[in-house]
Amino acid sequence: MKGRLLSIVILVALLLAGLSFTAEADTCQPVYHVVKPGQNLTQIANYYGVTVQAIVNANNLWNPSLIYAGQRLLIPVSCQPQPPKCTKVHIVKRGEYLKLIAARYGTTWRAIANLNGLKNPNLIYPGQRLLIPVKCSKPPTKPTPTPTPEGPWTGKYWDNRFFSGSAKYTRTHKRVAFDWGTTGPGNGIGGTNYSARFTRERYFEPGLYRFYVKVDDGVRVWIDGVKIIDEWHDSAPKMYTADRQLSAGNHTMQIDYYQNKGAAQVTFWPERIDAKSAWKGEYFNNTGLADPVAASGNYNSIDFDWGKKAPATGVSADYFSARFTGTFYFIGGSYRFTATSDDGIRVWVDDNLIIDQWHVTSARSYVVDVDVGEGEHNLKIEYFEEKGDAVCQLRWTQR
């Protein structure tokens, strides 16, 4: 009798071998979720099987309703891998079990169970559709554009305002930055009634660029054959700008200019205004810029009017300070810097302190003219707010 009972036990154990699930090593890595457009915390919490409050606590969210697309949230799950980016569907066939399916696809039964929300991995049935985590196939990589050597500008000049006939002469220039006054560009062209066309091909890194042109009188600007500035009229000296997103590679620039009468000038330059030219901001919960840093961020401009609100999450609304740093390209010449603050502000160009108004005040503007050489220069702003309204702004224009 005992021998027969032992045989039954062994037989049952063998039959269940394919159905049993031994413990597998968990990988307790932090799980992060990148918020997609239209998602809210309730949907995200349900997806991971956690509570909304658990996500709020893990990320120090002061308002659960304020999340945004692209935000990275820490998900407080227990030893559960992040949902795979790539999956395929498997339809369960008769006689299959999770371990067998997992082995076929080179994954684990636990990964399939977690992905499909299976509370009992032994209970699957023929015809059931299961998501299987698989390796993502990499798309073919595009070859990186090879920068061509940057050549000079080619300038062609006509002795009329309409580009009529053949150009009077052609020459090359390192840059388009001319202030001819009333004398004209020379070589037989006087101070009135002439036109010029400047062309150049240049390599650009991918990004958002702002194109500046300061002229007296008319100007048109093209990038890759697309007109981005069209100010074809008589004018006193005036600055025009246009923004354009450029891909990595070589791009063609063309500037058409005409002078009617009086003084003449034309100056052109591009500036990257996204990540490369962004300001880096650091905030401190004191008025003396003393560590630790309470918050940080990147900004395309310093144009803040916080009122009585805090400037960033984790920073108090009163008795705080901030430091902003950035590197910017200048074409060279005299620039007017205007800083507006409530309360104190200091501004440096490279290592030169150009504005020093470190005191409590209502909103007030400070103006200074500075000669800046051509090339990239480091700018720094230090600011503090005691209490009440808070304003911090900086602008500059070429004179």
mmCIF file of C-alpha atoms in Angstrom:
data_model
loop_
_atom_site.group_PDB
_atom_site.id
_atom_site.type_symbol
_atom_site.label_atom_id
_atom_site.label_comp_id
_atom_site.label_asym_id
_atom_site.label_seq_id
_atom_site.Cartn_x
_atom_site.Cartn_y
_atom_site.Cartn_z
ATOM 1 C CA MET A 1 0.000 0.000 0.000
ATOM 2 C CA LYS A 2 2.798 2.380 0.943
ATOM 3 C CA GLY A 3 4.615 1.617 -2.308
ATOM 4 C CA ARG A 4 1.505 2.344 -4.340
ATOM 5 C CA LEU A 5 0.941 5.654 -2.528
ATOM 6 C CA LEU A 6 4.538 6.682 -3.173
ATOM 7 C CA SER A 7 4.131 5.931 -6.878
ATOM 8 C CA ILE A 8 1.034 8.147 -7.060
ATOM 9 C CA VAL A 9 2.873 11.047 -5.377
ATOM 10 C CA ILE A 10 5.773 10.764 -7.836
ATOM 11 C CA LEU A 11 3.390 10.606 -10.803
ATOM 12 C CA VAL A 12 1.498 13.741 -9.679
ATOM 13 C CA ALA A 13 4.778 15.588 -9.183
ATOM 14 C CA LEU A 14 5.881 14.713 -12.710
ATOM 15 C CA LEU A 15 2.559 15.835 -14.195
ATOM 16 C CA LEU A 16 2.759 19.192 -12.437
ATOM 17 C CA ALA A 17 6.383 19.839 -13.390
ATOM 18 C CA GLY A 18 5.343 21.743 -16.468
ATOM 19 C CA LEU A 19 2.763 23.721 -14.503
ATOM 20 C CA SER A 20 4.792 24.662 -11.448
ATOM 21 C CA PHE A 21 6.506 28.057 -11.245
ATOM 22 C CA THR A 22 9.656 28.219 -9.233
ATOM 23 C CA ALA A 23 10.785 31.529 -7.798
ATOM 24 C CA GLU A 24 12.828 33.593 -10.212
ATOM 25 C CA ALA A 25 15.231 36.354 -9.302
ATOM 26 C CA ASP A 26 13.538 39.753 -9.364
ATOM 27 C CA THR A 27 15.384 42.779 -10.625
ATOM 28 C CA CYS A 28 14.519 45.594 -8.232
ATOM 29 C CA GLN A 29 15.358 48.460 -10.550
ATOM 30 C CA PRO A 30 13.566 51.835 -10.270
ATOM 31 C CA VAL A 31 10.584 52.036 -12.619
ATOM 32 C CA TYR A 32 9.941 55.348 -14.379
ATOM 33 C CA HIS A 33 6.998 56.334 -16.544
ATOM 34 C CA VAL A 34 7.130 59.116 -19.142
ATOM 35 C CA VAL A 35 3.736 60.821 -19.250
ATOM 36 C CA LYS A 36 2.022 60.662 -22.644
ATOM 37 C CA PRO A 37 -0.414 63.307 -23.968
ATOM 38 C CA GLY A 38 -3.857 62.895 -22.412
ATOM 39 C CA GLN A 39 -2.746 60.700 -19.505
ATOM 40 C CA ASN A 40 -3.639 61.427 -15.886
ATOM 41 C CA LEU A 41 -2.409 59.971 -12.612
ATOM 42 C CA THR A 42 -5.414 57.664 -12.225
ATOM 43 C CA GLN A 43 -4.724 55.994 -15.585
ATOM 44 C CA ILE A 44 -1.011 55.660 -14.829
ATOM 45 C CA ALA A 45 -1.672 54.254 -11.348
ATOM 46 C CA ASN A 46 -4.122 51.679 -12.721
ATOM 47 C CA TYR A 47 -1.630 50.628 -15.406
ATOM 48 C CA TYR A 48 1.051 49.814 -12.821
ATOM 49 C CA GLY A 49 -1.322 48.525 -10.132
ATOM 50 C CA VAL A 50 -0.420 51.210 -7.588
ATOM 51 C CA THR A 51 -2.377 54.041 -5.991
ATOM 52 C CA VAL A 52 -2.458 57.664 -7.091
ATOM 53 C CA GLN A 53 -1.272 58.728 -3.643
ATOM 54 C CA ALA A 54 1.737 56.408 -3.878
ATOM 55 C CA ILE A 55 2.847 58.153 -7.101
ATOM 56 C CA VAL A 56 2.177 61.581 -5.554
ATOM 57 C CA ASN A 57 4.324 60.722 -2.516
ATOM 58 C CA ALA A 58 7.138 59.202 -4.582
ATOM 59 C CA ASN A 59 7.440 62.326 -6.760
ATOM 60 C CA ASN A 60 6.580 65.061 -4.214
ATOM 61 C CA LEU A 61 3.708 66.281 -6.405
ATOM 62 C CA TRP A 62 1.909 69.157 -4.718
ATOM 63 C CA ASN A 63 -1.045 68.971 -7.137
ATOM 64 C CA PRO A 64 -1.956 65.523 -8.566
ATOM 65 C CA SER A 65 -3.901 67.196 -11.383
ATOM 66 C CA LEU A 66 -0.848 69.034 -12.714
ATOM 67 C CA ILE A 67 1.235 66.622 -14.752
ATOM 68 C CA TYR A 68 2.395 67.207 -18.311
ATOM 69 C CA ALA A 69 3.368 65.230 -21.391
ATOM 70 C CA GLY A 70 7.036 64.248 -21.236
ATOM 71 C CA GLN A 71 7.194 64.380 -17.432
ATOM 72 C CA ARG A 72 9.214 61.510 -15.884
ATOM 73 C CA LEU A 73 7.499 59.921 -12.883
ATOM 74 C CA LEU A 74 8.965 57.419 -10.429
ATOM 75 C CA ILE A 75 6.531 54.507 -10.025
ATOM 76 C CA PRO A 76 6.668 52.885 -6.549
ATOM 77 C CA VAL A 77 6.301 49.249 -7.613
ATOM 78 C CA SER A 78 7.794 46.215 -5.887
ATOM 79 C CA CYS A 79 10.540 44.628 -7.917
ATOM 80 C CA GLN A 80 8.618 44.888 -11.178
ATOM 81 C CA PRO A 81 10.445 45.616 -14.421
ATOM 82 C CA GLN A 82 9.421 48.571 -16.523
ATOM 83 C CA PRO A 83 6.809 47.692 -19.165
ATOM 84 C CA PRO A 84 8.640 46.757 -22.365
ATOM 85 C CA LYS A 85 8.640 49.188 -25.245
ATOM 86 C CA CYS A 86 8.181 46.413 -27.827
ATOM 87 C CA THR A 87 5.733 43.497 -27.708
ATOM 88 C CA LYS A 88 4.101 40.949 -29.972
ATOM 89 C CA VAL A 89 0.884 38.947 -29.617
ATOM 90 C CA HIS A 90 0.883 35.179 -28.998
ATOM 91 C CA ILE A 91 -2.348 33.152 -29.257
ATOM 92 C CA VAL A 92 -2.290 30.304 -26.752
ATOM 93 C CA LYS A 93 -2.558 26.812 -28.262
ATOM 94 C CA ARG A 94 -3.870 23.685 -26.593
ATOM 95 C CA GLY A 95 -1.284 22.102 -24.289
ATOM 96 C CA GLU A 96 0.821 25.281 -23.923
ATOM 97 C CA TYR A 97 1.783 26.761 -20.562
ATOM 98 C CA LEU A 98 3.624 29.998 -19.691
ATOM 99 C CA LYS A 99 7.045 28.476 -19.184
ATOM 100 C CA LEU A 100 6.907 26.866 -22.620
ATOM 101 C CA ILE A 101 5.732 30.097 -24.262
ATOM 102 C CA ALA A 102 8.393 32.124 -22.441
ATOM 103 C CA ALA A 103 11.165 29.769 -23.580
ATOM 104 C CA ARG A 104 9.997 30.086 -27.173
ATOM 105 C CA TYR A 105 10.404 33.863 -27.112
ATOM 106 C CA GLY A 106 13.509 34.032 -24.931
ATOM 107 C CA THR A 107 11.804 35.685 -21.959
ATOM 108 C CA THR A 108 10.462 34.578 -18.552
ATOM 109 C CA TRP A 109 7.031 33.416 -17.458
ATOM 110 C CA ARG A 110 7.020 36.170 -14.841
ATOM 111 C CA ALA A 111 7.570 38.879 -17.466
ATOM 112 C CA ILE A 112 4.595 37.581 -19.482
ATOM 113 C CA ALA A 113 2.430 37.317 -16.365
ATOM 114 C CA ASN A 114 3.263 40.865 -15.264
ATOM 115 C CA LEU A 115 2.696 42.307 -18.728
ATOM 116 C CA ASN A 116 -0.735 40.668 -19.043
ATOM 117 C CA GLY A 117 -1.850 41.123 -15.430
ATOM 118 C CA LEU A 118 -2.155 37.374 -14.807
ATOM 119 C CA LYS A 119 -2.799 36.823 -11.101
ATOM 120 C CA ASN A 120 -2.628 33.041 -11.519
ATOM 121 C CA PRO A 121 -0.064 32.119 -14.205
ATOM 122 C CA ASN A 122 -1.392 28.537 -14.272
ATOM 123 C CA LEU A 123 -4.739 29.713 -15.643
ATOM 124 C CA ILE A 124 -4.355 30.326 -19.357
ATOM 125 C CA TYR A 125 -6.562 28.844 -22.054
ATOM 126 C CA PRO A 126 -6.452 28.027 -25.795
ATOM 127 C CA GLY A 127 -7.241 31.065 -27.939
ATOM 128 C CA GLN A 128 -6.138 33.551 -25.271
ATOM 129 C CA ARG A 129 -4.151 36.504 -26.658
ATOM 130 C CA LEU A 130 -1.004 37.242 -24.662
ATOM 131 C CA LEU A 131 1.372 40.168 -25.064
ATOM 132 C CA ILE A 132 4.968 38.936 -25.212
ATOM 133 C CA PRO A 133 7.911 41.274 -24.413
ATOM 134 C CA VAL A 134 10.400 41.154 -27.277
ATOM 135 C CA LYS A 135 13.560 42.998 -28.214
ATOM 136 C CA CYS A 136 12.996 46.147 -30.225
ATOM 137 C CA SER A 137 14.416 46.088 -33.719
ATOM 138 C CA LYS A 138 16.596 49.111 -34.351
ATOM 139 C CA PRO A 139 15.663 51.295 -37.315
ATOM 140 C CA PRO A 140 18.437 51.853 -39.829
ATOM 141 C CA THR A 141 20.610 54.739 -38.736
ATOM 142 C CA LYS A 142 20.894 57.727 -40.995
ATOM 143 C CA PRO A 143 24.428 58.695 -41.928
ATOM 144 C CA THR A 144 25.674 61.762 -40.098
ATOM 145 C CA PRO A 145 26.041 64.678 -42.500
ATOM 146 C CA THR A 146 29.674 65.533 -43.149
ATOM 147 C CA PRO A 147 30.328 69.228 -42.550
ATOM 148 C CA THR A 148 31.843 70.957 -45.538
ATOM 149 C CA PRO A 149 34.550 73.536 -44.900
ATOM 150 C CA GLU A 150 32.908 76.888 -44.193
ATOM 151 C CA GLY A 151 33.588 79.245 -47.057
ATOM 152 C CA PRO A 152 33.319 83.026 -47.077
ATOM 153 C CA TRP A 153 30.346 85.090 -48.145
ATOM 154 C CA THR A 154 30.165 85.944 -51.834
ATOM 155 C CA GLY A 155 29.024 89.522 -52.344
ATOM 156 C CA LYS A 156 27.787 90.873 -55.680
ATOM 157 C CA TYR A 157 27.151 94.605 -56.150
ATOM 158 C CA TRP A 158 24.962 96.504 -58.645
ATOM 159 C CA ASP A 159 24.917 100.233 -59.369
ATOM 160 C CA ASN A 160 21.099 100.273 -59.170
ATOM 161 C CA ARG A 161 18.465 99.236 -56.610
ATOM 162 C CA PHE A 162 16.874 96.512 -58.748
ATOM 163 C CA PHE A 163 19.713 94.048 -59.533
ATOM 164 C CA SER A 164 19.346 95.063 -63.176
ATOM 165 C CA GLY A 165 22.003 93.905 -65.619
ATOM 166 C CA SER A 166 25.281 92.320 -64.649
ATOM 167 C CA ALA A 167 26.831 92.894 -61.251
ATOM 168 C CA LYS A 168 29.301 95.770 -61.201
ATOM 169 C CA TYR A 169 31.779 93.652 -59.242
ATOM 170 C CA THR A 170 32.071 90.586 -56.970
ATOM 171 C CA ARG A 171 34.135 90.056 -53.846
ATOM 172 C CA THR A 172 34.308 87.705 -50.834
ATOM 173 C CA HIS A 173 33.715 88.650 -47.194
ATOM 174 C CA LYS A 174 34.319 86.898 -43.886
ATOM 175 C CA ARG A 175 31.007 88.233 -42.594
ATOM 176 C CA VAL A 176 28.161 90.522 -43.572
ATOM 177 C CA ALA A 177 28.685 93.453 -41.214
ATOM 178 C CA PHE A 178 28.933 96.765 -43.084
ATOM 179 C CA ASP A 179 28.333 100.360 -42.067
ATOM 180 C CA TRP A 180 29.084 102.317 -45.233
ATOM 181 C CA GLY A 181 27.553 105.584 -44.069
ATOM 182 C CA THR A 182 27.077 107.874 -47.062
ATOM 183 C CA THR A 183 30.206 106.787 -48.958
ATOM 184 C CA GLY A 184 28.950 103.462 -50.369
ATOM 185 C CA PRO A 185 30.840 100.180 -50.852
ATOM 186 C CA GLY A 186 33.302 101.647 -53.381
ATOM 187 C CA ASN A 187 34.698 100.216 -56.630
ATOM 188 C CA GLY A 188 32.727 102.658 -58.713
ATOM 189 C CA ILE A 189 29.532 102.472 -56.652
ATOM 190 C CA GLY A 190 28.625 105.668 -54.833
ATOM 191 C CA GLY A 191 26.658 106.302 -51.653
ATOM 192 C CA THR A 192 23.144 106.129 -53.143
ATOM 193 C CA ASN A 193 21.004 103.962 -55.396
ATOM 194 C CA TYR A 194 22.746 100.567 -55.301
ATOM 195 C CA SER A 195 22.037 96.952 -54.301
ATOM 196 C CA ALA A 196 24.002 93.915 -53.127
ATOM 197 C CA ARG A 197 23.449 90.172 -52.852
ATOM 198 C CA PHE A 198 25.342 88.022 -50.332
ATOM 199 C CA THR A 199 25.312 84.203 -50.472
ATOM 200 C CA ARG A 200 26.965 81.525 -48.395
ATOM 201 C CA GLU A 201 26.644 77.814 -47.564
ATOM 202 C CA ARG A 202 27.298 76.842 -43.965
ATOM 203 C CA TYR A 203 27.026 73.737 -41.781
ATOM 204 C CA PHE A 204 24.518 73.948 -38.901
ATOM 205 C CA GLU A 205 23.984 71.596 -35.979
ATOM 206 C CA PRO A 206 20.308 70.599 -35.629
ATOM 207 C CA GLY A 207 18.285 73.099 -33.625
ATOM 208 C CA LEU A 208 16.192 76.245 -33.535
ATOM 209 C CA TYR A 209 17.960 79.334 -34.876
ATOM 210 C CA ARG A 210 17.138 83.037 -34.835
ATOM 211 C CA PHE A 211 18.381 85.058 -37.818
ATOM 212 C CA TYR A 212 19.089 88.742 -37.229
ATOM 213 C CA VAL A 213 19.585 91.476 -39.805
ATOM 214 C CA LYS A 214 20.039 95.184 -39.103
ATOM 215 C CA VAL A 215 19.675 97.437 -42.151
ATOM 216 C CA ASP A 216 19.176 100.861 -43.617
ATOM 217 C CA ASP A 217 17.306 100.584 -46.159
ATOM 218 C CA GLY A 218 15.647 97.410 -47.568
ATOM 219 C CA VAL A 219 16.442 93.728 -47.058
ATOM 220 C CA ARG A 220 15.255 90.205 -47.887
ATOM 221 C CA VAL A 221 16.669 86.996 -46.395
ATOM 222 C CA TRP A 222 16.354 83.393 -47.658
ATOM 223 C CA ILE A 223 17.335 80.130 -45.967
ATOM 224 C CA ASP A 224 17.516 77.188 -48.392
ATOM 225 C CA GLY A 225 15.445 79.139 -50.908
ATOM 226 C CA VAL A 226 12.690 79.979 -48.403
ATOM 227 C CA LYS A 227 12.168 83.687 -47.752
ATOM 228 C CA ILE A 228 12.125 84.321 -44.000
ATOM 229 C CA ILE A 229 12.498 88.132 -43.913
ATOM 230 C CA ASP A 230 10.945 90.527 -46.445
ATOM 231 C CA GLU A 231 11.425 94.217 -45.582
ATOM 232 C CA TRP A 232 11.919 95.749 -49.029
ATOM 233 C CA HIS A 233 11.407 99.451 -48.252
ATOM 234 C CA ASP A 234 13.281 102.570 -47.239
ATOM 235 C CA SER A 235 13.950 102.705 -43.530
ATOM 236 C CA ALA A 236 16.121 104.206 -40.845
ATOM 237 C CA PRO A 237 18.410 101.630 -39.167
ATOM 238 C CA LYS A 238 16.188 98.805 -37.933
ATOM 239 C CA MET A 239 16.586 95.232 -36.678
ATOM 240 C CA TYR A 240 14.531 92.328 -38.087
ATOM 241 C CA THR A 241 14.509 88.716 -36.885
ATOM 242 C CA ALA A 242 13.083 85.355 -37.954
ATOM 243 C CA ASP A 243 13.229 81.920 -36.302
ATOM 244 C CA ARG A 244 13.729 78.687 -38.209
ATOM 245 C CA GLN A 245 14.263 75.035 -37.232
ATOM 246 C CA LEU A 246 17.249 73.569 -39.087
ATOM 247 C CA SER A 247 18.293 69.967 -39.562
ATOM 248 C CA ALA A 248 21.912 68.891 -39.285
ATOM 249 C CA GLY A 249 23.776 69.634 -42.477
ATOM 250 C CA ASN A 250 24.713 72.364 -44.913
ATOM 251 C CA HIS A 251 22.250 75.201 -45.484
ATOM 252 C CA THR A 252 22.325 78.068 -47.983
ATOM 253 C CA MET A 253 21.826 81.659 -46.853
ATOM 254 C CA GLN A 254 21.058 84.583 -49.173
ATOM 255 C CA ILE A 255 20.686 88.264 -48.309
ATOM 256 C CA ASP A 256 19.408 90.842 -50.800
ATOM 257 C CA TYR A 257 19.960 94.476 -49.824
ATOM 258 C CA TYR A 258 19.362 97.865 -51.384
ATOM 259 C CA GLN A 259 20.305 101.441 -50.488
ATOM 260 C CA ASN A 260 18.302 104.419 -51.687
ATOM 261 C CA LYS A 261 19.888 107.481 -50.132
ATOM 262 C CA GLY A 262 21.340 108.710 -46.859
ATOM 263 C CA ALA A 263 23.387 106.455 -44.566
ATOM 264 C CA ALA A 264 23.714 102.749 -45.426
ATOM 265 C CA GLN A 265 24.349 99.660 -43.331
ATOM 266 C CA VAL A 266 23.649 95.923 -43.357
ATOM 267 C CA THR A 267 24.634 93.441 -40.630
ATOM 268 C CA PHE A 268 23.510 89.805 -40.448
ATOM 269 C CA TRP A 269 24.096 86.943 -38.024
ATOM 270 C CA PRO A 270 22.424 83.692 -36.865
ATOM 271 C CA GLU A 271 22.111 82.529 -33.264
ATOM 272 C CA ARG A 272 20.986 79.187 -31.919
ATOM 273 C CA ILE A 273 18.221 79.784 -29.385
ATOM 274 C CA ASP A 274 17.372 76.303 -28.095
ATOM 275 C CA ALA A 275 19.462 74.130 -25.767
ATOM 276 C CA LYS A 276 22.863 75.414 -26.873
ATOM 277 C CA SER A 277 22.046 79.057 -26.197
ATOM 278 C CA ALA A 278 19.680 78.468 -23.278
ATOM 279 C CA TRP A 279 20.236 79.986 -19.881
ATOM 280 C CA LYS A 280 20.910 77.619 -17.006
ATOM 281 C CA GLY A 281 19.100 78.712 -13.855
ATOM 282 C CA GLU A 282 19.816 77.725 -10.240
ATOM 283 C CA TYR A 283 17.613 78.718 -7.286
ATOM 284 C CA PHE A 284 18.450 78.981 -3.584
ATOM 285 C CA ASN A 285 16.165 79.247 -0.544
ATOM 286 C CA ASN A 286 18.117 82.207 0.794
ATOM 287 C CA THR A 287 19.025 85.679 -0.467
ATOM 288 C CA GLY A 288 22.769 85.033 -0.595
ATOM 289 C CA LEU A 289 23.097 82.301 -3.263
ATOM 290 C CA ALA A 290 24.248 79.870 -0.578
ATOM 291 C CA ASP A 291 24.149 76.141 -1.320
ATOM 292 C CA PRO A 292 22.343 73.826 -1.588
ATOM 293 C CA VAL A 293 20.611 74.424 -4.910
ATOM 294 C CA ALA A 294 16.849 74.090 -4.313
ATOM 295 C CA ALA A 295 15.822 73.850 -7.988
ATOM 296 C CA SER A 296 17.248 74.330 -11.470
ATOM 297 C CA GLY A 297 16.086 74.720 -15.069
ATOM 298 C CA ASN A 298 16.965 75.834 -18.601
ATOM 299 C CA TYR A 299 15.427 78.893 -20.254
ATOM 300 C CA ASN A 300 15.556 80.539 -23.676
ATOM 301 C CA SER A 301 15.291 84.010 -22.146
ATOM 302 C CA ILE A 302 15.382 85.747 -18.776
ATOM 303 C CA ASP A 303 11.968 87.381 -18.736
ATOM 304 C CA PHE A 304 10.378 86.516 -15.406
ATOM 305 C CA ASP A 305 7.559 88.318 -13.615
ATOM 306 C CA TRP A 306 6.711 85.910 -10.810
ATOM 307 C CA GLY A 307 4.573 88.327 -8.823
ATOM 308 C CA LYS A 308 4.094 86.834 -5.367
ATOM 309 C CA LYS A 309 4.471 83.230 -6.593
ATOM 310 C CA ALA A 310 7.471 80.943 -6.154
ATOM 311 C CA PRO A 311 9.800 80.775 -9.190
ATOM 312 C CA ALA A 312 10.013 76.968 -9.161
ATOM 313 C CA THR A 313 8.870 73.902 -7.257
ATOM 314 C CA GLY A 314 10.847 73.571 -4.047
ATOM 315 C CA VAL A 315 11.667 77.289 -3.855
ATOM 316 C CA SER A 316 9.969 79.701 -1.451
ATOM 317 C CA ALA A 317 8.046 82.703 -2.799
ATOM 318 C CA ASP A 318 10.062 85.126 -0.629
ATOM 319 C CA TYR A 319 13.668 85.309 0.520
ATOM 320 C CA PHE A 320 15.182 83.394 -2.378
ATOM 321 C CA SER A 321 18.006 84.039 -4.842
ATOM 322 C CA ALA A 322 18.918 82.801 -8.310
ATOM 323 C CA ARG A 323 21.871 82.567 -10.658
ATOM 324 C CA PHE A 324 21.510 82.380 -14.460
ATOM 325 C CA THR A 325 24.418 81.617 -16.817
ATOM 326 C CA GLY A 326 24.637 81.266 -20.583
ATOM 327 C CA THR A 327 26.951 81.623 -23.576
ATOM 328 C CA PHE A 328 25.836 83.806 -26.485
ATOM 329 C CA TYR A 329 27.256 84.899 -29.821
ATOM 330 C CA PHE A 330 27.775 88.616 -30.517
ATOM 331 C CA ILE A 331 28.792 90.071 -33.869
ATOM 332 C CA GLY A 332 30.829 92.794 -32.199
ATOM 333 C CA GLY A 333 30.043 96.426 -31.479
ATOM 334 C CA SER A 334 28.195 98.501 -28.904
ATOM 335 C CA TYR A 335 25.295 96.804 -27.097
ATOM 336 C CA ARG A 336 22.693 98.243 -24.746
ATOM 337 C CA PHE A 337 21.856 95.941 -21.821
ATOM 338 C CA THR A 338 18.617 96.544 -19.923
ATOM 339 C CA ALA A 339 18.018 94.733 -16.615
ATOM 340 C CA THR A 340 14.707 94.998 -14.767
ATOM 341 C CA SER A 341 14.438 93.661 -11.231
ATOM 342 C CA ASP A 342 12.512 93.577 -8.000
ATOM 343 C CA ASP A 343 14.619 93.242 -5.821
ATOM 344 C CA GLY A 344 18.409 93.083 -6.407
ATOM 345 C CA ILE A 345 20.346 92.179 -9.554
ATOM 346 C CA ARG A 346 23.925 91.926 -10.836
ATOM 347 C CA VAL A 347 24.981 91.268 -14.442
ATOM 348 C CA TRP A 348 28.347 90.199 -15.852
ATOM 349 C CA VAL A 349 29.618 89.997 -19.433
ATOM 350 C CA ASP A 350 32.478 87.524 -19.212
ATOM 351 C CA ASP A 351 34.207 88.633 -15.989
ATOM 352 C CA ASN A 352 33.130 92.278 -16.235
ATOM 353 C CA LEU A 353 30.432 93.398 -13.793
ATOM 354 C CA ILE A 354 28.296 95.769 -15.869
ATOM 355 C CA ILE A 355 25.238 96.174 -13.597
ATOM 356 C CA ASP A 356 25.448 96.129 -9.785
ATOM 357 C CA GLN A 357 22.143 96.930 -8.074
ATOM 358 C CA TRP A 358 22.162 94.590 -5.081
ATOM 359 C CA HIS A 359 19.471 96.155 -2.892
ATOM 360 C CA VAL A 360 15.772 95.944 -2.060
ATOM 361 C CA THR A 361 13.604 97.920 -4.467
ATOM 362 C CA SER A 362 10.327 97.884 -6.337
ATOM 363 C CA ALA A 363 10.505 96.932 -10.035
ATOM 364 C CA ARG A 364 13.101 99.131 -11.719
ATOM 365 C CA SER A 365 15.135 99.064 -14.949
ATOM 366 C CA TYR A 366 18.880 99.669 -15.263
ATOM 367 C CA VAL A 367 20.527 100.461 -18.611
ATOM 368 C CA VAL A 368 24.198 100.280 -19.581
ATOM 369 C CA ASP A 369 26.027 100.419 -22.935
ATOM 370 C CA VAL A 370 28.906 97.964 -23.388
ATOM 371 C CA ASP A 371 31.377 97.352 -26.220
ATOM 372 C CA VAL A 372 31.422 93.608 -26.958
ATOM 373 C CA GLY A 373 33.904 91.902 -29.270
ATOM 374 C CA GLU A 374 32.849 89.471 -31.981
ATOM 375 C CA GLY A 375 32.413 85.873 -30.839
ATOM 376 C CA GLU A 376 30.903 83.944 -27.935
ATOM 377 C CA HIS A 377 30.680 85.577 -24.518
ATOM 378 C CA ASN A 378 29.643 84.256 -21.111
ATOM 379 C CA LEU A 379 26.791 86.100 -19.426
ATOM 380 C CA LYS A 380 25.854 85.756 -15.761
ATOM 381 C CA ILE A 381 22.957 87.164 -13.746
ATOM 382 C CA GLU A 382 22.645 87.053 -9.964
ATOM 383 C CA TYR A 383 19.317 88.008 -8.413
ATOM 384 C CA PHE A 384 17.633 88.045 -5.024
ATOM 385 C CA GLU A 385 14.061 88.539 -3.808
ATOM 386 C CA GLU A 386 13.250 89.554 -0.263
ATOM 387 C CA LYS A 387 9.456 89.756 -0.127
ATOM 388 C CA GLY A 388 6.485 90.998 -2.123
ATOM 389 C CA ASP A 389 6.523 90.954 -5.922
ATOM 390 C CA ALA A 390 9.454 89.379 -7.795
ATOM 391 C CA VAL A 391 10.748 90.414 -11.248
ATOM 392 C CA CYS A 392 13.956 89.420 -13.067
ATOM 393 C CA GLN A 393 14.516 90.347 -16.735
ATOM 394 C CA LEU A 394 17.470 90.992 -19.039
ATOM 395 C CA ARG A 395 17.509 92.155 -22.659
ATOM 396 C CA TRP A 396 20.153 93.528 -24.987
ATOM 397 C CA THR A 397 20.182 95.154 -28.413
ATOM 398 C CA GLN A 398 22.948 96.270 -30.710
ATOM 399 C CA ARG A 399 23.213 100.042 -30.981
#
